[in-house]
mmCIF file of C-alpha atoms in Angstrom:
data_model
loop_
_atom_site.group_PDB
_atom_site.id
_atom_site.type_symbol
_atom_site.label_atom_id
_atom_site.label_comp_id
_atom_site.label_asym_id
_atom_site.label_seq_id
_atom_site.Cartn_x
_atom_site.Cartn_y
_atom_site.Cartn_z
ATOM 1 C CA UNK A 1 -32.053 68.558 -65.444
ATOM 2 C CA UNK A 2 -33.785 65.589 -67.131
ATOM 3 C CA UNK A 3 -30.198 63.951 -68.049
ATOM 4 C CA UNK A 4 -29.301 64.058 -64.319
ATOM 5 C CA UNK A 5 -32.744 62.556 -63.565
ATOM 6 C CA UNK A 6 -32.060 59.687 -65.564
ATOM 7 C CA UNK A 7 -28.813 59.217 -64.463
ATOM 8 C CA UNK A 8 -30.118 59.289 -60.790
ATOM 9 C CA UNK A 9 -32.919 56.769 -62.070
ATOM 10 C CA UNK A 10 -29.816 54.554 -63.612
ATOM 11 C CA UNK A 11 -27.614 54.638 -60.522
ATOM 12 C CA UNK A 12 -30.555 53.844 -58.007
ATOM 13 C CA UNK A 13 -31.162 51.230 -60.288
ATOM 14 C CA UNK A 14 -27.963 50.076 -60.589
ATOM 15 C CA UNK A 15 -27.352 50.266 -56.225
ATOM 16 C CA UNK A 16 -30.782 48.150 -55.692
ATOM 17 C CA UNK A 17 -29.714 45.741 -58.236
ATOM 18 C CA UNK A 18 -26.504 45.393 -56.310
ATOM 19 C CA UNK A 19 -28.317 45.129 -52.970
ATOM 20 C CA UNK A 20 -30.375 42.829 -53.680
ATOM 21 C CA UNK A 21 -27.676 40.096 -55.331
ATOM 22 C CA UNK A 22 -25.603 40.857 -51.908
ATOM 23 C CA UNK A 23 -29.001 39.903 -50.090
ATOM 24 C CA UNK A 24 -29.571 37.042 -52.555
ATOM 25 C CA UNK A 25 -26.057 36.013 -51.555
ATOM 26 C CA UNK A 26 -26.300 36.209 -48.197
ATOM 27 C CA UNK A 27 -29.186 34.205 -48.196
ATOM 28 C CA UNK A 28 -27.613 31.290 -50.018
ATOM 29 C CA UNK A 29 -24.506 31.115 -48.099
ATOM 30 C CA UNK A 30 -26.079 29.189 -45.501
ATOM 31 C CA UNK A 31 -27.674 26.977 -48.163
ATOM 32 C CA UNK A 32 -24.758 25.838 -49.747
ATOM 33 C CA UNK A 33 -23.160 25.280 -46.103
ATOM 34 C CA UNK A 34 -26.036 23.458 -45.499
ATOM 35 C CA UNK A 35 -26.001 21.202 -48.737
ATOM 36 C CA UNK A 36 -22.231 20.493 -47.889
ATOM 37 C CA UNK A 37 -23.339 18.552 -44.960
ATOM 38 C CA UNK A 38 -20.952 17.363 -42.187
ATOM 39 C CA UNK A 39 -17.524 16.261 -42.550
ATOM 40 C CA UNK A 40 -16.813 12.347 -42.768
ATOM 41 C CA UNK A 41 -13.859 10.620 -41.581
ATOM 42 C CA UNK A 42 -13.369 7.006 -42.273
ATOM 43 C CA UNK A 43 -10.742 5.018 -39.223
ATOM 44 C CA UNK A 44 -9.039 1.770 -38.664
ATOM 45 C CA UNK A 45 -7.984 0.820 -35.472
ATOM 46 C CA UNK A 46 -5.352 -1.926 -34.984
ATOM 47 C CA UNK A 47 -7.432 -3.529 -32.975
ATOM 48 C CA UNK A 48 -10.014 -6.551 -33.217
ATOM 49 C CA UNK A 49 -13.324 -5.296 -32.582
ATOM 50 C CA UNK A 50 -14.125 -7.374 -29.039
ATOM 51 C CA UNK A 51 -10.744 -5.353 -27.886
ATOM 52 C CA UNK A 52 -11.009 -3.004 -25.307
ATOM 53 C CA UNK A 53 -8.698 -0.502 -27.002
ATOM 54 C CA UNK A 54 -11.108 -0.854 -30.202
ATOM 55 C CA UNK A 55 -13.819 0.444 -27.607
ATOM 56 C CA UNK A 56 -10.885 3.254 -26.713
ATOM 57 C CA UNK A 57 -10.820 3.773 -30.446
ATOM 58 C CA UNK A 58 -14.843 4.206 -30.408
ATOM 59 C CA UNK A 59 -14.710 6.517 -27.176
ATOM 60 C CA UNK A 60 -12.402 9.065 -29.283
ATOM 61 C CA UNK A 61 -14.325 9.048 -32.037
ATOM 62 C CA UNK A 62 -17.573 9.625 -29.730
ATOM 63 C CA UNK A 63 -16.023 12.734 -28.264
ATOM 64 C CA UNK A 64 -15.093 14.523 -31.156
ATOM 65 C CA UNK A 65 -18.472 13.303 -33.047
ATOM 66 C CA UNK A 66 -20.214 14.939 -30.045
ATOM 67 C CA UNK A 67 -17.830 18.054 -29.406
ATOM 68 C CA UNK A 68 -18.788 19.170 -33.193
ATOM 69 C CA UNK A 69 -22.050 18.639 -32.896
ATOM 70 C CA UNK A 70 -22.332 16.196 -35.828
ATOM 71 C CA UNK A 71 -20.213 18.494 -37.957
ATOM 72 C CA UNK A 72 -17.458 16.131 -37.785
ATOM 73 C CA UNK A 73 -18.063 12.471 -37.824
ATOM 74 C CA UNK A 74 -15.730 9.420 -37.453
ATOM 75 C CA UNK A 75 -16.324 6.390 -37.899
ATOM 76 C CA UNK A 76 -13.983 3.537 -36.677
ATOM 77 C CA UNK A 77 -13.367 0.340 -38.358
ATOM 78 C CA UNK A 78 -11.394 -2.983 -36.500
ATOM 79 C CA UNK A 79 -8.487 -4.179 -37.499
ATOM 80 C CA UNK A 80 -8.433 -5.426 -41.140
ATOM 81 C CA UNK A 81 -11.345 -4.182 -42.209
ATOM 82 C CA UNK A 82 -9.515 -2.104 -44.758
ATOM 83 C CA UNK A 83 -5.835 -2.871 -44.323
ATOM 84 C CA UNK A 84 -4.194 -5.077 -41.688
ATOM 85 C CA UNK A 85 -3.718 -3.880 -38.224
ATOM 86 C CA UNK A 86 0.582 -3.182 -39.282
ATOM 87 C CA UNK A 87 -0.493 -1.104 -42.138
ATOM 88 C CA UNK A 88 -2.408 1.133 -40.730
ATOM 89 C CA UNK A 89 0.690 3.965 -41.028
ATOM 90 C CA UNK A 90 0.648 3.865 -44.734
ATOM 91 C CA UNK A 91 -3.032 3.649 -45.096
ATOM 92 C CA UNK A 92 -3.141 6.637 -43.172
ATOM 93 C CA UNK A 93 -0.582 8.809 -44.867
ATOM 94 C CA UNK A 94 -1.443 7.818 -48.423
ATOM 95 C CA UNK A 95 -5.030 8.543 -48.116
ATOM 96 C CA UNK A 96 -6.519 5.782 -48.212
ATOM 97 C CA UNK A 97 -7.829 5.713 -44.326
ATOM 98 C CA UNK A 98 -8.466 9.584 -42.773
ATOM 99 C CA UNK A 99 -7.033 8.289 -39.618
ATOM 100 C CA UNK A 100 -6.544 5.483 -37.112
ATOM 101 C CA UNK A 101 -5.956 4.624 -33.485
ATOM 102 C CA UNK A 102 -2.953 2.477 -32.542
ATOM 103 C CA UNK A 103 0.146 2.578 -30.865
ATOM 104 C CA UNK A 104 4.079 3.506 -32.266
ATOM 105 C CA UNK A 105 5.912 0.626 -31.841
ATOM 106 C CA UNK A 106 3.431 -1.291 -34.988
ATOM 107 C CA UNK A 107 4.987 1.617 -36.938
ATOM 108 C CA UNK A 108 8.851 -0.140 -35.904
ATOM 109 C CA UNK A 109 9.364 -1.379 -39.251
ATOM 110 C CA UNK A 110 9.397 1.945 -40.879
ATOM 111 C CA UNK A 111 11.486 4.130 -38.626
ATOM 112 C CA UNK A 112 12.750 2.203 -35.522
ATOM 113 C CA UNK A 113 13.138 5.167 -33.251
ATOM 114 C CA UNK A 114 9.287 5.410 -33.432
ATOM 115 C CA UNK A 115 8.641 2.589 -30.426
ATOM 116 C CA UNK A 116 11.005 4.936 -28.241
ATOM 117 C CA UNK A 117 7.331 6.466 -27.495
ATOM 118 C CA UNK A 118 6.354 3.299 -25.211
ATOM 119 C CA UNK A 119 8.626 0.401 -26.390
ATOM 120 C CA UNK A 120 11.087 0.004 -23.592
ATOM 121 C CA UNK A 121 11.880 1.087 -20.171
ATOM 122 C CA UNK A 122 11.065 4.332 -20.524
ATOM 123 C CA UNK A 123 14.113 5.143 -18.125
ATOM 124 C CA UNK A 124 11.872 4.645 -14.792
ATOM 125 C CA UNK A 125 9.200 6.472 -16.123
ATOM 126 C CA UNK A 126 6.086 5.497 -15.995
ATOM 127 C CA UNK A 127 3.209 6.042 -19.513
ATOM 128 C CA UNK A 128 1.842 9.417 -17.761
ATOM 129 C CA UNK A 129 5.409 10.712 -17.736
ATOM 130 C CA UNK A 130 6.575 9.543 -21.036
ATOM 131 C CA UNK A 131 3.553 11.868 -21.954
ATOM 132 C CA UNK A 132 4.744 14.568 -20.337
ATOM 133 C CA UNK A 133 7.909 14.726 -21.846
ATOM 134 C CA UNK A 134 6.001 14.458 -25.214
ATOM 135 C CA UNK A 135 3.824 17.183 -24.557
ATOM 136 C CA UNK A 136 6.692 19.406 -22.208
ATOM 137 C CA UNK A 137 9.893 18.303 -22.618
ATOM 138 C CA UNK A 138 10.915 18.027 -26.319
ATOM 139 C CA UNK A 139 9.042 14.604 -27.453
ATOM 140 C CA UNK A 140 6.198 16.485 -29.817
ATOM 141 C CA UNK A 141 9.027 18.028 -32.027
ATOM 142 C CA UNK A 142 10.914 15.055 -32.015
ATOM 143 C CA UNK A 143 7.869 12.956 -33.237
ATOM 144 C CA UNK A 144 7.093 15.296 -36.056
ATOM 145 C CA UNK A 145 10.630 15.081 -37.341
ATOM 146 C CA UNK A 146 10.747 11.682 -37.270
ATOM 147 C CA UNK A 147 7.806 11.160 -39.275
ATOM 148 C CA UNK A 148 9.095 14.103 -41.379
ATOM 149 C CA UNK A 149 12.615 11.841 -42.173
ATOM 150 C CA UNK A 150 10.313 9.125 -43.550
ATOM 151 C CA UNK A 151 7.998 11.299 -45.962
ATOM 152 C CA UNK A 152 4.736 10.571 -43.471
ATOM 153 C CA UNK A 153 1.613 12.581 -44.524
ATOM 154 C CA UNK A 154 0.523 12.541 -40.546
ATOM 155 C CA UNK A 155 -0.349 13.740 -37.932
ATOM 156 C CA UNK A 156 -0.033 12.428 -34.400
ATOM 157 C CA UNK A 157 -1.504 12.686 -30.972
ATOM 158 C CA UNK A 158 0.110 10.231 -28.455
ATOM 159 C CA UNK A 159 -2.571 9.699 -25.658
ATOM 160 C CA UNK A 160 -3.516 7.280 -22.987
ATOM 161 C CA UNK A 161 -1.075 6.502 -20.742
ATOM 162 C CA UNK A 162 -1.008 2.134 -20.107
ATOM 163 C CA UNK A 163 -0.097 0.222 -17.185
ATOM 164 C CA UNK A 164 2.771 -1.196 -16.944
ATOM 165 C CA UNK A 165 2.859 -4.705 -19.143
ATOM 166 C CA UNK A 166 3.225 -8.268 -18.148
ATOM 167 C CA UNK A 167 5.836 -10.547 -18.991
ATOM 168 C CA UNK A 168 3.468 -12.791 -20.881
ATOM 169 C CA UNK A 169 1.591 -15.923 -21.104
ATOM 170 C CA UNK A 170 3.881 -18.661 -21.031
ATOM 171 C CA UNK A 171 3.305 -23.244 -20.647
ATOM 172 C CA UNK A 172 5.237 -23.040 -17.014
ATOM 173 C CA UNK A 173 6.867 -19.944 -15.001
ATOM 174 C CA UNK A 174 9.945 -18.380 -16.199
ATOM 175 C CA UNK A 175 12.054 -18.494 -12.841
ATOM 176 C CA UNK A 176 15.588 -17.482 -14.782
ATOM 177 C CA UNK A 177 17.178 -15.805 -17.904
ATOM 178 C CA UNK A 178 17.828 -18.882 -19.428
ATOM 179 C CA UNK A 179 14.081 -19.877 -20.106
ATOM 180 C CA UNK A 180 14.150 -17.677 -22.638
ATOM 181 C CA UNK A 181 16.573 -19.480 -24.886
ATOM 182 C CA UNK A 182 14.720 -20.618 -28.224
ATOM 183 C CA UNK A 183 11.149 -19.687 -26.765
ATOM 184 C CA UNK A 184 9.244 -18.917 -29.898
ATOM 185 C CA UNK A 185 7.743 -15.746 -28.198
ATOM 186 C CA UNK A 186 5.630 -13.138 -29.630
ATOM 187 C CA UNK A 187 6.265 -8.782 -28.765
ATOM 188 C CA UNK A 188 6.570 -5.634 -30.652
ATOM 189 C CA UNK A 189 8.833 -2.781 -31.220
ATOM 190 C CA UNK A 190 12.511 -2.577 -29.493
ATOM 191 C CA UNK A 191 10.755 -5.731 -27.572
ATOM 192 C CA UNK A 192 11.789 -7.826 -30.765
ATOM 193 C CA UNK A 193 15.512 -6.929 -29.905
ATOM 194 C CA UNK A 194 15.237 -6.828 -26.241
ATOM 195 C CA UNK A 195 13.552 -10.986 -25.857
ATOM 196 C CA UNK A 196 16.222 -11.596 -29.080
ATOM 197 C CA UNK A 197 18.960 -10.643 -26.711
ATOM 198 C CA UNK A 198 17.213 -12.977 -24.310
ATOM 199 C CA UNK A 199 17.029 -15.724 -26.250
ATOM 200 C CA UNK A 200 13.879 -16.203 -27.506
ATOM 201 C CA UNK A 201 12.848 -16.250 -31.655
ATOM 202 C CA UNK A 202 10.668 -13.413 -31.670
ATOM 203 C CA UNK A 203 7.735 -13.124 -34.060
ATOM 204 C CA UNK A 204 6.077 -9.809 -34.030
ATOM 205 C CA UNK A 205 2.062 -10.786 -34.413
ATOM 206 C CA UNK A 206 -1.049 -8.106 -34.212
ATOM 207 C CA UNK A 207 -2.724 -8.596 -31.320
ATOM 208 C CA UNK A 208 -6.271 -9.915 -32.794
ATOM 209 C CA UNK A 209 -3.396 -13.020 -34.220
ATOM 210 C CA UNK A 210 -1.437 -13.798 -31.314
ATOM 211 C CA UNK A 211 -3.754 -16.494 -29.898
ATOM 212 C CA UNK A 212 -4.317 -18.647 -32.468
ATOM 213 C CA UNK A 213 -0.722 -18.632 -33.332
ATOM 214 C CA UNK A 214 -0.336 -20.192 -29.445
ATOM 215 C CA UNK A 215 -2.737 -22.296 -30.007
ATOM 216 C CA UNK A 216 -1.537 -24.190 -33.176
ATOM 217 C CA UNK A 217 1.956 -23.861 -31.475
ATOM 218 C CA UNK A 218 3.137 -21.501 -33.878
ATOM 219 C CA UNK A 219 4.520 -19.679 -30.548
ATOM 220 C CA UNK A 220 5.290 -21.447 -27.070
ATOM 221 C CA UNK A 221 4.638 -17.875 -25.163
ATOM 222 C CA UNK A 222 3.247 -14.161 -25.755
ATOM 223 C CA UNK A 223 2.730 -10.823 -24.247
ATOM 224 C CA UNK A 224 0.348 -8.448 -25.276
ATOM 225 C CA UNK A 225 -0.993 -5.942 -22.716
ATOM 226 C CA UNK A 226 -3.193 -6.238 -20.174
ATOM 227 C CA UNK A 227 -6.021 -8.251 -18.189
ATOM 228 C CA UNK A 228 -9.010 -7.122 -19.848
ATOM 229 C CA UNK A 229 -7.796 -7.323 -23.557
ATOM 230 C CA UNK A 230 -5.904 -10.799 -22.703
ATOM 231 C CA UNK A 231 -8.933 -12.242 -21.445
ATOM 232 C CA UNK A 232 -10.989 -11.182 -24.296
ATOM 233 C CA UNK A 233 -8.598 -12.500 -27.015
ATOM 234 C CA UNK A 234 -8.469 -15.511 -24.862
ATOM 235 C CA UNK A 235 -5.220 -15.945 -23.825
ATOM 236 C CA UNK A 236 -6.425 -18.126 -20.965
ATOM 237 C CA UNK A 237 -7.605 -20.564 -23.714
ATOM 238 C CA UNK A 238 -3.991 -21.467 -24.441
ATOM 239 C CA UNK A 239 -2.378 -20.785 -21.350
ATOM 240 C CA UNK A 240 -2.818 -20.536 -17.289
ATOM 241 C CA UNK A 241 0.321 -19.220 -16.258
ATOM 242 C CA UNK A 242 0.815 -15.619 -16.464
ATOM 243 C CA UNK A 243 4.059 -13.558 -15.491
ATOM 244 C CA UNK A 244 3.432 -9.957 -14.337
ATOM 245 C CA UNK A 245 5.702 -6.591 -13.894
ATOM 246 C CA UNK A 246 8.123 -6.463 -16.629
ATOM 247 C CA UNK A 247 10.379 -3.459 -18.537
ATOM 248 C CA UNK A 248 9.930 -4.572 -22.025
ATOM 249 C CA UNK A 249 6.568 -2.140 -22.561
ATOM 250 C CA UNK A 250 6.281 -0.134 -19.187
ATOM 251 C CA UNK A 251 5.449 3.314 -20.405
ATOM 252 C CA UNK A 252 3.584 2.798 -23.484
ATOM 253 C CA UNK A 253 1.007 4.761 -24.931
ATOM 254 C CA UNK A 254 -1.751 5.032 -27.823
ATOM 255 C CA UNK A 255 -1.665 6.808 -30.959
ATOM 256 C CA UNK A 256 -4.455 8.738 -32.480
ATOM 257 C CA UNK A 257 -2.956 9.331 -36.075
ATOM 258 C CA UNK A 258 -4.584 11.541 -38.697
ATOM 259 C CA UNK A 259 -3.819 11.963 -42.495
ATOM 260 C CA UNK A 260 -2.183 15.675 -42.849
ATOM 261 C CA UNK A 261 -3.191 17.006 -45.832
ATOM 262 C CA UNK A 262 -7.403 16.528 -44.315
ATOM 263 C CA UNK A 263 -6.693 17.578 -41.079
ATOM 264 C CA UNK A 264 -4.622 20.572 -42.044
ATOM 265 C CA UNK A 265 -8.175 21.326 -44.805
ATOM 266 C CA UNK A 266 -10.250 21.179 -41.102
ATOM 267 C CA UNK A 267 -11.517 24.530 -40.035
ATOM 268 C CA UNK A 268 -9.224 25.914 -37.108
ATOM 269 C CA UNK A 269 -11.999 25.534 -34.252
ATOM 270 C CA UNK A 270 -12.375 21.847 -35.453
ATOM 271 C CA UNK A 271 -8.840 21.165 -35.087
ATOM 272 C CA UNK A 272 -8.848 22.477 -31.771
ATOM 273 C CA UNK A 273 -11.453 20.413 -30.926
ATOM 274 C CA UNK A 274 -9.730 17.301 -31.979
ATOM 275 C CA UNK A 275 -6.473 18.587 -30.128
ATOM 276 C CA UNK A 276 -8.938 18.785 -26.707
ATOM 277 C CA UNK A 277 -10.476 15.950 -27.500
ATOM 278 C CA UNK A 278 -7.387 13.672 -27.367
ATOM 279 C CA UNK A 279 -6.753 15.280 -23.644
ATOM 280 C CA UNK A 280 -10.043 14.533 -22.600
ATOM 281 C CA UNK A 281 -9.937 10.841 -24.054
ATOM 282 C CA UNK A 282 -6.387 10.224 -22.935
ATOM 283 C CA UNK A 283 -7.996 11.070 -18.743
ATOM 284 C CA UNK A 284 -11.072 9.114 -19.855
ATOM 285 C CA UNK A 285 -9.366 5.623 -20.837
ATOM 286 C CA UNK A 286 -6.941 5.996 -17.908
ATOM 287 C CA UNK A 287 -9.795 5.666 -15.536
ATOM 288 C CA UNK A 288 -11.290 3.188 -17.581
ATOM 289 C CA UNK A 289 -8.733 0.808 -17.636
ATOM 290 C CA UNK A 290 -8.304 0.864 -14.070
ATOM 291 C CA UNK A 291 -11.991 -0.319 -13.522
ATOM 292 C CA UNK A 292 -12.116 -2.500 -16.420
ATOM 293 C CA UNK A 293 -8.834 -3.857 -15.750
ATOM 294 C CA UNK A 294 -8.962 -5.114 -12.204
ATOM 295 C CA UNK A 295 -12.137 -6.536 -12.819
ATOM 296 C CA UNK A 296 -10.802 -8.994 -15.538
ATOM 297 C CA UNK A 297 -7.587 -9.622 -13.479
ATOM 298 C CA UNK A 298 -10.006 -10.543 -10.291
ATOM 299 C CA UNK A 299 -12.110 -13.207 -12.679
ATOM 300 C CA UNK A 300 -8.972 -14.098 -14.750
ATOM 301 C CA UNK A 301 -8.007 -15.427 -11.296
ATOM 302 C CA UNK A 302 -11.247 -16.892 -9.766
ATOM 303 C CA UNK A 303 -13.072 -17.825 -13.447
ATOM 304 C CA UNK A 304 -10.703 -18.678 -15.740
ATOM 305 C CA UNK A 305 -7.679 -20.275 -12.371
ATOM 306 C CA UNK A 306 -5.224 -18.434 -14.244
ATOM 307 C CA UNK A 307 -1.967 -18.546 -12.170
ATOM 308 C CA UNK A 308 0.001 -14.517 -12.025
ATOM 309 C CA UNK A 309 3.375 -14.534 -10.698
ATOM 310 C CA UNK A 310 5.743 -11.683 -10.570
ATOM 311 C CA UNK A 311 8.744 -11.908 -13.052
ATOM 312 C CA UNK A 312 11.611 -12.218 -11.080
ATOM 313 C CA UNK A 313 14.017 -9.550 -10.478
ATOM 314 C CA UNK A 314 16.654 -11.258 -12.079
ATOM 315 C CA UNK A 315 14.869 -11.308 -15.310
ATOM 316 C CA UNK A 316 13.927 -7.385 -15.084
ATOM 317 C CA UNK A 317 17.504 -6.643 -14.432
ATOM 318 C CA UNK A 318 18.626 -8.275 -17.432
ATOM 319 C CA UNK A 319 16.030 -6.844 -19.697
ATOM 320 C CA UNK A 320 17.183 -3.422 -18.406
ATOM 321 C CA UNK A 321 20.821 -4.202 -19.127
ATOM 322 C CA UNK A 322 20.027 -5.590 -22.941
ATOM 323 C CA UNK A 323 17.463 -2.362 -23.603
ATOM 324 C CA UNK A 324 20.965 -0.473 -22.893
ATOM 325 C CA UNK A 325 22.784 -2.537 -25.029
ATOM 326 C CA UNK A 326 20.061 -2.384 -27.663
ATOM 327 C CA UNK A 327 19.560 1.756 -27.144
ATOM 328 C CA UNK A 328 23.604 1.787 -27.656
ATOM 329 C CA UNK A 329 23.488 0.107 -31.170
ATOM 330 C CA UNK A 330 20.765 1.564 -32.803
ATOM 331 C CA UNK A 331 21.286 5.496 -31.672
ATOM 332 C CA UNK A 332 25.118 4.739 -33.025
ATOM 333 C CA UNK A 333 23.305 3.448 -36.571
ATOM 334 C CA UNK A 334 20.274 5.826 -36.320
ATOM 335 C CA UNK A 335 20.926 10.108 -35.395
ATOM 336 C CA UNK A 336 17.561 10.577 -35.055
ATOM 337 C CA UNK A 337 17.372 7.557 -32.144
ATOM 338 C CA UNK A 338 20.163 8.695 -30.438
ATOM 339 C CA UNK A 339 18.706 12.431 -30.029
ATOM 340 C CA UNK A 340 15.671 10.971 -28.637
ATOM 341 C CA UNK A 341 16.907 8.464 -26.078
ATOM 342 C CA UNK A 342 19.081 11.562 -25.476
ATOM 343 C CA UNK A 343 16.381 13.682 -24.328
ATOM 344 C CA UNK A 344 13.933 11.357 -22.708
ATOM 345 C CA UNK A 345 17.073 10.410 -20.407
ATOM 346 C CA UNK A 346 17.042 14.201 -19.525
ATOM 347 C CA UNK A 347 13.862 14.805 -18.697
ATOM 348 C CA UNK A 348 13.395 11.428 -16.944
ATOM 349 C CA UNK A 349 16.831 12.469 -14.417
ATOM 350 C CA UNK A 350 14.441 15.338 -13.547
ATOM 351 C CA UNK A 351 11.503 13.883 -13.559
ATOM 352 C CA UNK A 352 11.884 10.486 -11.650
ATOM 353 C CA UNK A 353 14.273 11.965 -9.068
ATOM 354 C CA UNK A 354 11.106 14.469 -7.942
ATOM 355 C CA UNK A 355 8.863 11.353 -8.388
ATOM 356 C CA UNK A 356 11.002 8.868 -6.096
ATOM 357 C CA UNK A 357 11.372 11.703 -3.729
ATOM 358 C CA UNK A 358 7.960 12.914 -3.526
ATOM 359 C CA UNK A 359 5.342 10.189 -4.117
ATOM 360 C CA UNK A 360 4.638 8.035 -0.735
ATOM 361 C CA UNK A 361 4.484 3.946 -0.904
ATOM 362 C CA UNK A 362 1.258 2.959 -1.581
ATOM 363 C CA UNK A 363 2.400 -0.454 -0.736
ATOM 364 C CA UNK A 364 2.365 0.413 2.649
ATOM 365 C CA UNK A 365 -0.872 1.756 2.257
ATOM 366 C CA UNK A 366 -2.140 -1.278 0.429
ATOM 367 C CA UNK A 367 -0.786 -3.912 3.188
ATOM 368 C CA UNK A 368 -1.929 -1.676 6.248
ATOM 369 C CA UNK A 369 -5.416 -1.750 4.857
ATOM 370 C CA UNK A 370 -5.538 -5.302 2.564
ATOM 371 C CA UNK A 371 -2.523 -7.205 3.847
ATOM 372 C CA UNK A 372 -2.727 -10.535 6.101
ATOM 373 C CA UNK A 373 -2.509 -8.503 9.609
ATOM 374 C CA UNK A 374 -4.948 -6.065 8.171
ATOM 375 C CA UNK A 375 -7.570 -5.452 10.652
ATOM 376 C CA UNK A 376 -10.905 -6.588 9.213
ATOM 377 C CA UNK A 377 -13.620 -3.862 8.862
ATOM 378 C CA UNK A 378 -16.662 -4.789 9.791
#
């Protein structure tokens, strides 16, 4: 009787001791969550900091910073501030930046099938439906194997569809082909090849470097993207005359690009937030640019007496039948281009032929209500 009293005594001390490490534990947990502290991500964008799509950058960051409740927070850096605005891909894979905001077609020197994702004509689709066929229609896979064939420790979210591009900023208006032979001309991507094959010496420039390149006649002309972030980076400085509507960049998007290895450490409900995040940002800039960007091309206009002319249709008809030419040679050098071009033309057949048959002319619209025999409201 007395040994199975003490061991009784032994095991009930032996269970409290247990409970009360397990409650000691459970106690801690929170305190060593706690001492971890939030997650910290350090960006670049490719953009200068005045840029409007560094403030896109900024409004990503925001969201997620918000959406986590300050469990995740990013912080964006401009162009250059830790590698230049073409680097940013490598930074971002190797470590040395946890992410960045940009677009593809800066990543054309490591895998030229990359600026298929905006860089082009984007077979009569517009940005919104290039996305789509990301998202839908085959592009996501694509992208990751792509990045995959060049050893790329990313991960990418294409967002934000863009305008359609101008033409550029030129000294006088280009009225025919052959004013593009030996412009000194600045563009990115399969633009490089597209201006090449219309004459001009292309030299592919970040955007926060394009101006003063113009201005110390390093280039006679440039595009870059639209009013707001032309106006900012002063392209009216160096030049009045500026061509609109062109194919060279009509259905480009951003890129929100993070390194693999720490996203893939992220718990599962952050990523998701991230994922939702892009979505939400992508609709958010959209709207954005449409207020921000009519604004600037209204005081572009009555401020700065810029002159806008529409590129003629002779010159968009060319740069259509040079993309082909362009698209021909590098998917017969290049698998990987070829089976993207490939599907993108298949989902644009499908996709444009509902859209030309479906959407009404908001021209019409436009000159019934603003058009010379408008009828003025009161």
């Amino acid at each position: 009787m007395t040994n199975t009293s003490k061991d009784g005594a032994s095991t009930r001390r032996r269970f409290l001791k247990a409970a009360a490490a397990g409650a000691a534990a459970t106690v801690a947990a929170p305190t060593i969550a706690l001492a971890q502290g939030p997650i910290s991500m350090r960006w670049q964008s490719t953009w200068p900091a005045k840029d409007i799509f560094h403030e896109y950058a900024l409004d990503y960051a925001k969201k997620v910073n918000d959406m986590t409740g300050g469990d995740l927070k990013i912080e964006v850096l401009p162009a250059g501030a830790v590698v230049p605005a073409f680097g940013l891909l490598d930074a971002v894979s190797k470590g040395t930046l946890d992410g960045g905001h940009g677009v593809l077609a800066y990543h054309y020197g490591k895998q030229n099938a990359l600026a298929l994702w905006g860089s082009g004509p984007g077979y009569a689709m517009d940005a919104n439906m290039l996305l789509a066929w990301h998202r839908y229609g085959g592009g996501k896979e694509l992208l990751e194997k792509l990045y995959a064939s060049i050893g790329a420790n990313v991960v990418s979210f294409p967002y934000g569809p863009m305008p359609t591009q101008p033409l550029g900023w030129y000294k006088k208006p280009m009225t025919k082909v052959e004013d593009f032979q030996g412009l000194k001309f600045r563009t990115v991507g399969i633009s490089i090849d597209v201006f090449t094959g219309l004459g001009a010496a292309v030299n592919a420039l970040p955007g926060g470097e394009i101006v003063s390149a113009m201005d110390r006649g390093l280039l006679d002309a440039a595009e870059f993207n639209n009013a707001t972030s032309d106006r900012v980076l002063g392209f009216p400085d160096v030049s009045k005359i500026c061509m609109l509507q062109s194919y060279h960049q009509n259905a480009e998007q951003f890129e929100i690009l993070f390194n693999k290895t720490k996203f893939d450490a992220l718990p599962e409900k952050m990523r998701a937030i991230i994922a939702n995040a892009v979505d939400a940002a992508g609709q958010d800039m959209a709207w954005k640019a449409i207020d921000r960007y009519s604004k600037d091309y209204e005081e572009l206009q009555t401020k700065d007496k810029v002159k806008f002319y529409k590129t003629p249709d002779s010159i968009l008809q060319k740069q259509l039948e040079v993309f082909d030419q362009v698209a021909e040679k590098k998917s017969a050098e290049n698998p990987l281009f070829k089976e993207i071009v490939e599907s993108q033309l298949a989902f644009a057949k499908r996709a444009t032929q509902w859209e030309q048959d479906t959407v009404v002319s908001r021209r019409m619209a436009y000159t019934h209500y603003f058009g010379p025999n408008a009828k003025k409201k009161s």
